[in-house]
Structure formats: structure tokens, C-alpha cells
Coordinates of C-alpha atoms in Angstrom, one line a residue:
Chain Q
M1 CA -26.0 -141.3 -107.8
K2 CA -27.2 -140.0 -104.5
L3 CA -23.8 -138.3 -103.9
Q4 CA -24.0 -136.7 -107.3
R5 CA -27.5 -135.3 -106.5
L6 CA -26.2 -133.8 -103.3
L7 CA -23.1 -132.3 -105.0
I8 CA -24.7 -129.0 -106.1
P9 CA -26.5 -128.2 -102.8
L10 CA -23.4 -129.1 -100.9
A11 CA -21.3 -126.8 -103.1
A12 CA -23.8 -124.0 -102.7
V13 CA -23.8 -124.4 -98.9
A14 CA -20.0 -124.5 -98.8
L15 CA -19.8 -121.3 -100.9
L16 CA -22.3 -119.5 -98.7
G17 CA -20.5 -120.7 -95.5
T18 CA -17.2 -119.5 -96.9
L19 CA -18.7 -116.1 -97.6
F20 CA -20.2 -115.9 -94.2
V21 CA -16.9 -116.8 -92.4
F22 CA -15.1 -114.2 -94.7
G23 CA -17.7 -111.6 -93.7
L24 CA -17.2 -112.3 -90.0
L25 CA -13.4 -112.3 -90.1
R26 CA -12.8 -109.3 -92.3
G27 CA -13.3 -106.9 -89.4
A28 CA -14.8 -103.5 -89.6
P29 CA -15.2 -102.7 -93.3
D30 CA -15.5 -99.0 -92.7
K31 CA -11.9 -99.0 -91.4
D32 CA -10.7 -100.1 -94.8
I33 CA -12.3 -97.1 -96.6
A34 CA -9.5 -94.8 -97.6
S35 CA -10.0 -91.1 -97.5
V36 CA -10.7 -89.4 -100.8
Y37 CA -8.0 -86.9 -99.7
L38 CA -5.3 -89.5 -99.5
G39 CA -2.5 -88.3 -101.7
N40 CA -4.4 -85.1 -102.4
A41 CA -4.4 -81.6 -100.9
A42 CA -6.1 -81.5 -97.4
P43 CA -9.3 -79.4 -97.2
G44 CA -9.3 -76.1 -95.5
L45 CA -10.0 -75.7 -91.8
Q46 CA -11.1 -72.6 -90.0
M47 CA -12.5 -72.8 -86.5
A48 CA -12.9 -70.9 -83.3
L49 CA -10.4 -72.0 -80.7
Y50 CA -11.0 -72.7 -77.1
E51 CA -10.1 -69.8 -74.8
R52 CA -6.9 -71.3 -73.4
Y53 CA -5.3 -71.3 -76.9
Q54 CA -6.4 -67.8 -77.9
P55 CA -3.5 -65.8 -76.3
E56 CA -1.0 -67.7 -78.5
Y57 CA -3.0 -68.6 -81.6
G58 CA -5.8 -66.0 -81.7
A59 CA -9.6 -66.5 -81.6
T60 CA -9.7 -68.4 -84.8
L61 CA -7.3 -70.8 -86.4
D62 CA -7.0 -71.0 -90.1
I63 CA -4.6 -73.7 -91.2
A64 CA -4.1 -71.9 -94.5
E65 CA -2.0 -69.4 -92.4
H66 CA 0.3 -72.2 -91.5
A67 CA 0.8 -73.5 -95.0
G68 CA 4.3 -75.1 -95.5
K69 CA 4.2 -76.8 -92.1
P70 CA 3.6 -80.5 -91.7
M71 CA 0.4 -81.0 -89.7
V72 CA -1.3 -83.5 -87.5
V73 CA -5.0 -82.9 -87.5
N74 CA -6.8 -84.9 -84.8
F75 CA -10.6 -85.1 -84.6
W76 CA -12.1 -86.0 -81.2
A77 CA -15.1 -85.8 -79.0
S78 CA -15.5 -85.6 -75.2
W79 CA -17.9 -88.6 -75.3
C80 CA -15.5 -90.8 -77.2
L81 CA -13.6 -93.3 -75.0
P82 CA -10.7 -94.0 -77.4
C83 CA -10.1 -90.3 -77.6
Y84 CA -9.2 -90.4 -73.8
Q85 CA -6.8 -93.2 -74.7
E86 CA -4.9 -91.2 -77.4
A87 CA -4.9 -87.7 -75.8
P88 CA -1.8 -88.2 -73.7
I89 CA 0.0 -89.7 -76.7
L90 CA -0.8 -86.7 -78.8
Q91 CA 0.4 -84.3 -76.1
E92 CA 3.6 -86.3 -75.6
Y93 CA 4.4 -86.2 -79.4
W94 CA 3.4 -82.5 -79.6
R95 CA 5.9 -81.7 -76.8
Q96 CA 8.6 -83.7 -78.7
Y97 CA 7.9 -82.2 -82.1
E98 CA 6.7 -78.7 -81.3
D99 CA 10.1 -77.2 -82.1
S100 CA 10.6 -79.1 -85.3
G101 CA 7.9 -77.1 -87.1
V102 CA 5.1 -79.6 -87.0
L103 CA 1.7 -78.2 -86.2
F104 CA -0.8 -80.3 -84.2
V105 CA -4.4 -79.2 -84.4
G106 CA -7.3 -80.7 -82.4
V107 CA -10.9 -80.5 -83.5
H108 CA -13.7 -81.2 -81.0
T109 CA -16.5 -82.4 -83.2
Q110 CA -19.8 -84.4 -83.5
N111 CA -20.8 -83.1 -80.1
R112 CA -23.4 -80.3 -80.7
E113 CA -23.9 -79.4 -77.0
G114 CA -20.4 -80.4 -75.9
Y115 CA -18.4 -77.1 -75.7
A116 CA -18.0 -77.2 -71.9
A117 CA -17.3 -81.0 -71.9
G118 CA -14.6 -80.3 -74.4
R119 CA -13.1 -77.6 -72.2
D120 CA -13.0 -80.2 -69.3
F121 CA -11.4 -82.8 -71.6
L122 CA -8.6 -80.3 -72.6
S123 CA -8.0 -79.4 -69.0
Q124 CA -7.9 -83.0 -67.9
F125 CA -5.1 -83.9 -70.4
G126 CA -3.4 -80.4 -70.4
L127 CA -3.3 -80.4 -74.1
T128 CA -1.1 -77.5 -75.2
F129 CA -1.5 -77.7 -79.0
P130 CA -4.4 -75.6 -80.4
N131 CA -7.8 -77.1 -80.1
G132 CA -11.1 -75.8 -81.4
F133 CA -14.8 -76.6 -81.5
D134 CA -16.8 -77.8 -84.5
P135 CA -20.4 -77.5 -83.0
D136 CA -22.3 -78.3 -86.2
S137 CA -19.9 -81.0 -87.5
A138 CA -19.4 -78.9 -90.6
I139 CA -15.6 -79.4 -90.5
S140 CA -16.2 -83.1 -90.0
I141 CA -18.2 -83.3 -93.2
D142 CA -15.6 -81.2 -95.1
W143 CA -12.9 -83.6 -94.1
G144 CA -15.0 -86.7 -94.9
L145 CA -15.0 -88.0 -91.3
Y146 CA -16.6 -91.3 -90.4
G147 CA -16.3 -91.1 -86.7
V148 CA -14.0 -90.1 -83.9
P149 CA -11.1 -90.3 -83.3
E150 CA -9.6 -89.9 -86.7
T151 CA -6.2 -88.3 -87.4
F152 CA -4.9 -86.8 -90.6
F153 CA -1.1 -86.6 -91.2
I154 CA -0.3 -83.9 -93.7
D155 CA 3.1 -83.2 -95.2
A156 CA 4.7 -79.7 -95.7
S157 CA 3.3 -79.5 -99.2
G158 CA -0.3 -79.9 -97.8
Q159 CA -0.7 -83.4 -99.1
V160 CA -2.6 -86.0 -96.9
L161 CA -0.2 -88.9 -96.2
L162 CA -2.6 -90.9 -94.0
K163 CA -5.9 -90.8 -92.4
H164 CA -5.7 -92.9 -89.3
I165 CA -9.0 -94.2 -88.0
G166 CA -9.2 -95.0 -84.3
P167 CA -6.8 -93.9 -81.5
V168 CA -3.3 -93.2 -82.5
T169 CA -0.5 -95.3 -81.1
P170 CA 3.2 -94.4 -80.5
E171 CA 4.0 -96.6 -83.5
V172 CA 1.7 -94.7 -85.8
M173 CA 3.0 -91.4 -84.6
D174 CA 6.7 -92.3 -85.0
E175 CA 6.2 -93.7 -88.5
Q176 CA 4.0 -90.8 -89.8
L177 CA 6.1 -88.0 -88.2
R178 CA 9.2 -89.5 -89.7
A179 CA 7.5 -89.6 -93.1
M180 CA 6.2 -86.0 -92.7
L181 CA 9.6 -84.6 -91.8
R182 CA 11.6 -86.6 -94.4
Chain V
M1 CA -83.2 -51.0 -96.1
N2 CA -79.9 -49.1 -96.1
R3 CA -78.1 -49.5 -99.5
Y4 CA -74.8 -48.2 -98.1
L5 CA -72.5 -50.2 -95.9
S6 CA -72.2 -49.0 -92.4
P7 CA -68.6 -48.3 -91.2
R8 CA -68.9 -51.2 -88.8
R9 CA -69.8 -53.6 -91.6
L10 CA -67.1 -52.3 -93.8
T11 CA -64.5 -52.8 -91.0
R12 CA -65.7 -56.3 -90.4
G13 CA -65.5 -57.1 -94.2
V14 CA -62.0 -55.7 -94.4
L15 CA -60.9 -57.7 -91.4
V16 CA -62.4 -61.0 -92.8
T17 CA -60.7 -60.3 -96.1
V18 CA -57.3 -59.6 -94.4
A19 CA -57.7 -62.8 -92.3
L20 CA -58.5 -64.9 -95.3
A21 CA -55.5 -63.4 -97.2
L22 CA -53.2 -64.1 -94.3
A23 CA -54.5 -67.7 -94.0
V24 CA -53.8 -68.3 -97.7
I25 CA -50.3 -66.8 -97.4
A26 CA -49.5 -68.8 -94.2
G27 CA -50.9 -72.0 -95.9
A28 CA -48.8 -71.5 -99.0
A29 CA -45.7 -70.8 -96.8
L30 CA -46.4 -73.9 -94.8
A31 CA -46.9 -76.0 -97.9
Q32 CA -43.6 -74.7 -99.3
E33 CA -41.8 -75.6 -96.1
V34 CA -43.3 -79.1 -96.0
Q35 CA -42.3 -79.6 -99.7
L36 CA -38.7 -78.4 -98.9
E37 CA -38.5 -80.8 -95.9
T38 CA -39.8 -83.7 -98.1
R39 CA -37.1 -83.0 -100.6
V40 CA -34.4 -82.8 -97.9
F41 CA -35.4 -86.2 -96.7
E42 CA -35.6 -87.6 -100.2
I43 CA -32.0 -86.7 -100.8
A44 CA -30.9 -87.7 -97.3
R45 CA -32.4 -91.1 -97.9
Q46 CA -29.8 -91.7 -100.6
L47 CA -26.9 -90.9 -98.3
R48 CA -25.3 -93.1 -95.7
C49 CA -24.9 -91.7 -92.2
P50 CA -21.1 -91.7 -91.7
T51 CA -21.1 -92.4 -88.0
C52 CA -24.0 -94.9 -88.0
V53 CA -24.3 -98.6 -88.8
S54 CA -26.5 -99.3 -91.9
E55 CA -28.5 -96.1 -91.4
S56 CA -29.3 -93.4 -93.9
V57 CA -28.9 -89.7 -93.2
S58 CA -32.7 -89.3 -93.2
D59 CA -33.2 -92.0 -90.5
S60 CA -30.4 -91.0 -88.2
S61 CA -30.5 -88.5 -85.3
A62 CA -26.7 -88.4 -85.0
P63 CA -25.3 -84.8 -85.0
I64 CA -23.4 -85.4 -88.3
A65 CA -26.6 -86.6 -90.0
Q66 CA -28.5 -83.5 -88.7
Q67 CA -25.8 -81.3 -90.1
M68 CA -25.9 -83.1 -93.4
R69 CA -29.6 -82.5 -93.6
E70 CA -29.1 -78.8 -92.8
I71 CA -26.5 -78.7 -95.6
I72 CA -28.9 -80.3 -98.0
Q73 CA -31.6 -77.8 -97.0
T74 CA -29.3 -74.8 -97.5
Q75 CA -28.2 -76.1 -100.9
L76 CA -31.8 -76.7 -102.0
V77 CA -32.7 -73.2 -101.0
E78 CA -29.7 -72.0 -103.0
G79 CA -31.2 -73.8 -106.0
R80 CA -28.8 -76.7 -106.4
S81 CA -30.0 -79.9 -108.0
D82 CA -30.2 -83.3 -106.3
T83 CA -27.3 -84.5 -108.4
E84 CA -25.2 -81.5 -107.3
I85 CA -26.0 -82.0 -103.7
L86 CA -25.1 -85.7 -103.9
A87 CA -21.9 -84.8 -105.7
Y88 CA -21.0 -82.4 -102.8
F89 CA -21.0 -85.3 -100.3
Q90 CA -19.4 -87.7 -102.8
T91 CA -16.3 -85.4 -103.2
R92 CA -15.8 -85.5 -99.5
Y93 CA -16.5 -89.2 -98.8
G94 CA -16.2 -90.9 -102.1
D95 CA -18.8 -93.4 -103.5
W96 CA -19.1 -95.0 -100.1
I97 CA -21.5 -92.2 -99.0
L98 CA -24.1 -93.2 -101.6
L99 CA -26.5 -95.9 -100.4
D100 CA -27.2 -96.9 -104.0
P101 CA -23.8 -97.6 -105.6
P102 CA -23.2 -95.7 -108.8
K103 CA -24.0 -97.7 -112.0
R104 CA -20.4 -97.7 -113.3
G105 CA -17.1 -99.6 -112.9
V106 CA -16.9 -102.2 -110.2
H107 CA -20.2 -101.0 -108.7
L108 CA -22.0 -102.5 -111.7
V109 CA -21.5 -105.9 -110.0
A110 CA -23.9 -104.9 -107.3
W111 CA -26.5 -104.1 -109.9
L112 CA -26.0 -106.9 -112.3
L113 CA -25.2 -109.8 -110.0
P114 CA -28.8 -110.1 -108.6
I115 CA -30.2 -110.1 -112.1
I116 CA -27.7 -112.8 -113.3
V117 CA -28.4 -114.9 -110.2
G118 CA -32.1 -114.4 -110.7
V119 CA -32.1 -115.5 -114.3
L120 CA -29.8 -118.5 -113.4
A121 CA -32.2 -119.5 -110.6
I122 CA -35.2 -119.4 -112.8
G123 CA -33.4 -121.5 -115.4
V124 CA -32.4 -124.1 -112.8
V125 CA -35.9 -124.3 -111.4
A126 CA -37.4 -124.6 -114.9
L127 CA -34.9 -127.4 -115.7
L128 CA -35.7 -129.2 -112.5
A129 CA -39.4 -128.8 -113.0
R130 CA -39.2 -130.3 -116.5
R131 CA -37.2 -133.2 -115.1
W132 CA -39.7 -133.8 -112.3
L133 CA -42.6 -133.7 -114.7
A134 CA -41.0 -136.1 -117.1
N135 CA -40.2 -138.5 -114.2
S136 CA -43.8 -138.3 -112.9
R137 CA -45.1 -139.3 -116.3
R138 CA -42.8 -142.2 -116.7
P139 CA -44.4 -145.6 -115.8
I140 CA -43.1 -147.0 -112.5
E141 CA -40.9 -150.0 -112.8
A142 CA -41.6 -152.7 -110.3
S143 CA -40.8 -156.4 -110.3
P144 CA -43.5 -159.0 -109.7
E145 CA -42.0 -159.6 -106.2
E146 CA -42.3 -155.9 -105.3
L147 CA -45.9 -155.9 -106.5
A148 CA -46.7 -158.9 -104.5
R149 CA -45.1 -157.3 -101.4
V150 CA -47.2 -154.1 -101.9
R151 CA -50.4 -156.2 -102.3
R152 CA -49.5 -158.1 -99.2
Q153 CA -48.9 -155.0 -97.2
L154 CA -52.1 -153.3 -98.4
G155 CA -54.1 -156.5 -97.9
T156 CA -55.8 -156.0 -101.2
T157 CA -56.8 -158.2 -104.0
S158 CA -54.9 -158.3 -107.2
T159 CA -57.4 -156.1 -109.0
Q160 CA -56.7 -153.1 -106.7
V161 CA -53.0 -153.0 -107.5
E162 CA -52.6 -153.1 -111.2
E163 CA -49.5 -153.9 -113.1
P164 CA -47.4 -150.7 -113.7
G165 CA -48.1 -148.9 -116.9
T166 CA -51.5 -150.4 -117.4
G167 CA -53.4 -147.6 -115.6
G168 CA -54.9 -148.3 -112.2
Q169 CA -58.6 -148.3 -111.3
N170 CA -59.5 -145.6 -108.9

């Protein structure tokens, strides 16, 4: 009788406990949110480039002018530690795939006063693929960015194959570049 | 007494009138600006700051939230409605960007569940209360031994502890 009385409160506590543990273990929920662009056309991107890229790519980069090329669009900020972690990986893959027609684009964003800090970041890693500045985070919003770093992998038809949240790894780069060039 | 206004008085009058007119115009402009800002924050309150943790665009000072507020302001000045502005962000971020989930599809669970749980909770409390009341009205069953033990412990006479169900004397 006593046990029967305790059954409902015990079941309720067990249910709440299970939900609590599930909540703790499911990790960062924001990372599970897929981009609305996934499987759809990537948005446009027009931005002023840092000086070091202007001789080769011009003062402004418009990805529409590179339509038909697979693209890796990486969003970063000079204050973001994981961006330091992924920068050498991006440069390494750019060096490897530069001649296969893939375009890498870097966007320094969510850093209103960070133009000079971005220039130092680019020099530190010697990034040779075009990088520009998004001072008011307008490009960030257009691309539905949550934070930095985030990287979009876009195939030759302009369709977004993946939005990777967090620093890219060689595994992610290998897998996505293979899919993009298929 | 001079019936005509002197040039000095006239100048003063014109100056006062101009100053008053300017004050009215400035006040109206300020009121309009305040009203616009209020509307910006009203809409921003409905949007989630993408780079923050559990913060709305109106509460956050993150660069992206500032830019989102600027976009809201620009679109309001252009004459767009609240719904159109919210839809602008929704097309870029999906339903996630809305702090109040839309009242459709799977999101309905978020709206209906609290109501269902509330109704169930009220039902359970009502049921329990009825049972408790019924129990409190039921006469207490006690054996003569138990009654004797209570009397002993209380050190009372038999008149102070009545047989159950007979109604005690207070």
C-alpha cells in the first residue's frame, strides 16, 4: 500500500531525472541546428578584400563572378581561438586544391573594430586564399551564421553541401572536398 | 501709450515664435525617434541573438545583435511590417531565430504541452483534495486497546477521550 502510494511520485522523479541527464548529455544543441541553406543555393557574397589579396582578386570579391566553381567559404574572427586552430589546415588544403578549381574564401566577421587585428591574423598564418572583412556582420546574417568559425562547403552548382560549425579538421576537409569534386 | 509695436518688440516676438516653433519640431522629431527605437526593441525582443546563450537581440550587445537591430531599424524606416522583418531573419536562420516558436507543426507541442500539463495537474490536485476531505470526515477506527493506550499516554480520564465516531467534547 505504501509502495503503491510512492509509485507515482517515484515515476515522476525518474522521468524528470531522465530528462535532466538527457539534457546534460546531448551536448551543444545549437550545433545540431542545420543551416536553412543546406541543399539549397548559397546566398550571395560581396565584400571588400584585405589589401594583400587585391592585386590578384581586385578590391572587392563577388562570388557570383566565380559561379561554377566549388567553394569553401570560411567565417572567422581574430578574437576566436578555434579559428587559430583551423587556419593552418585551411591554408594547407587551399595549397593542395588551388589548381583543381576550388575557390576558398575567408570572411573576417563579428568583429566591428577588428580590421587591423584581422590583417595581423592573415599575416601570422600567411593565408593566400582571398579574405575580406565584414565589419557590420551583414554577411554573417545573410548566411545565417551562429558564431565563428563556421565553414560552408558549396558544390559547382552553387548548392550548399554542408555547414560545418566549429574548426575544420583534415577529416572534414578530405570528405567534403571529395564530395564537392565528385 | 504707443499703439504700434516697436521694431525691437517685433524682433523679440518673431524670435520667440521661431524658438517655439523649433522646440515643437525638435520635440516631434525626438518623439518620432524614440517611437522608432521602441519598435526596434519590440521586434528585437522576439529574436534570438545567434551568438549568445539564451539572450534576445534586444538584450545583447554582441556585434551581430547590434547589426540585427540596425537592419530592423532600416526596414522599419522603409515601411516594412513586423511580420515581414521577422520573416527576413527567419529565411536566413529558420524558426530557431524566433524566441516564440511559431504556432504550427511540431512547435505546437511547446504551446500545448504546458496547457495539457496544467489541466492534468489541476485534475490530480482536485482528485487528491477530494480524497483527503473524504478521509478527514471518516470516523477514526481504533480498538479499545489503542484507546486505552492513548488515555494512558495523555493521562486523562475516560471522559476526555471519547469513543471514535461519538463526537468528542472540546
